[in-house]
Coordinates of N, CA and C in Angstrom, one line a residue:
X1128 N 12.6 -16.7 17.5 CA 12.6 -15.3 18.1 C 12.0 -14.3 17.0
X1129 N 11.1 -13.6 17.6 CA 10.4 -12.4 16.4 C 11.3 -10.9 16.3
X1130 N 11.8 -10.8 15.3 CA 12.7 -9.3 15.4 C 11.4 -8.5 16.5
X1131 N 12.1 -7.3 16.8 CA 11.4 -6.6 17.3 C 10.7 -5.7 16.2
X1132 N 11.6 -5.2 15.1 CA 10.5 -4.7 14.1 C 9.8 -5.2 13.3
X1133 N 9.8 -6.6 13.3 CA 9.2 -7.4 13.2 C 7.3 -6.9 13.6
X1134 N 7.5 -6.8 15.1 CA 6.6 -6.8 15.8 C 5.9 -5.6 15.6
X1135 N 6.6 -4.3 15.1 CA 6.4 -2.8 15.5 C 5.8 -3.0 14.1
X1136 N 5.9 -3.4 13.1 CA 4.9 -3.6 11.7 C 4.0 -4.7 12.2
X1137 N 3.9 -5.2 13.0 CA 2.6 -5.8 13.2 C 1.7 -5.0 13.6
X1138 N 2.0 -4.5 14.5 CA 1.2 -3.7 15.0 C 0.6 -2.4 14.8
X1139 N 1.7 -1.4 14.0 CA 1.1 -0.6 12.7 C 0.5 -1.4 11.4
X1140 N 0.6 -2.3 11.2 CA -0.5 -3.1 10.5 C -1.7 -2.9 11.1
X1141 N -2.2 -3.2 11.8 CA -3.1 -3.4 12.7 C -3.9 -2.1 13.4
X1142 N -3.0 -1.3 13.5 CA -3.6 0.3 13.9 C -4.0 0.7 12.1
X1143 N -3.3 0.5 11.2 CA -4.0 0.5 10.0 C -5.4 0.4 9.3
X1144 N -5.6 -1.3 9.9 CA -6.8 -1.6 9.8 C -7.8 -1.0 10.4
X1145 N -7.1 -0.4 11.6 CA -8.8 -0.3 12.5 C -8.8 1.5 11.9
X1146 N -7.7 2.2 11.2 CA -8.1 3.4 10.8 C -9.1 2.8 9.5
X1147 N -8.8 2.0 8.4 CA -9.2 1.8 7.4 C -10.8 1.3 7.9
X1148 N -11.0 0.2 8.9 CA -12.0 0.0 9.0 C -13.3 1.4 9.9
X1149 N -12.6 2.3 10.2 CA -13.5 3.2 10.5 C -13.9 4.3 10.0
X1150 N -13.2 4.1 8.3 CA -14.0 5.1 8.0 C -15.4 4.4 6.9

């Protein structure tokens, strides 16, 4: 079972990237 903040740092991981990758 994945904690749920588990998942909520995945996913701000991920919104991260795509800020980093756009600039």
């Amino acid at each position: 079972v994945i904690p749920d903040s588990l998942t909520t740092l995945s996913e701000f991981i991920s919104q991260m990237e795509l800020m980093l990758s756009a600039y």
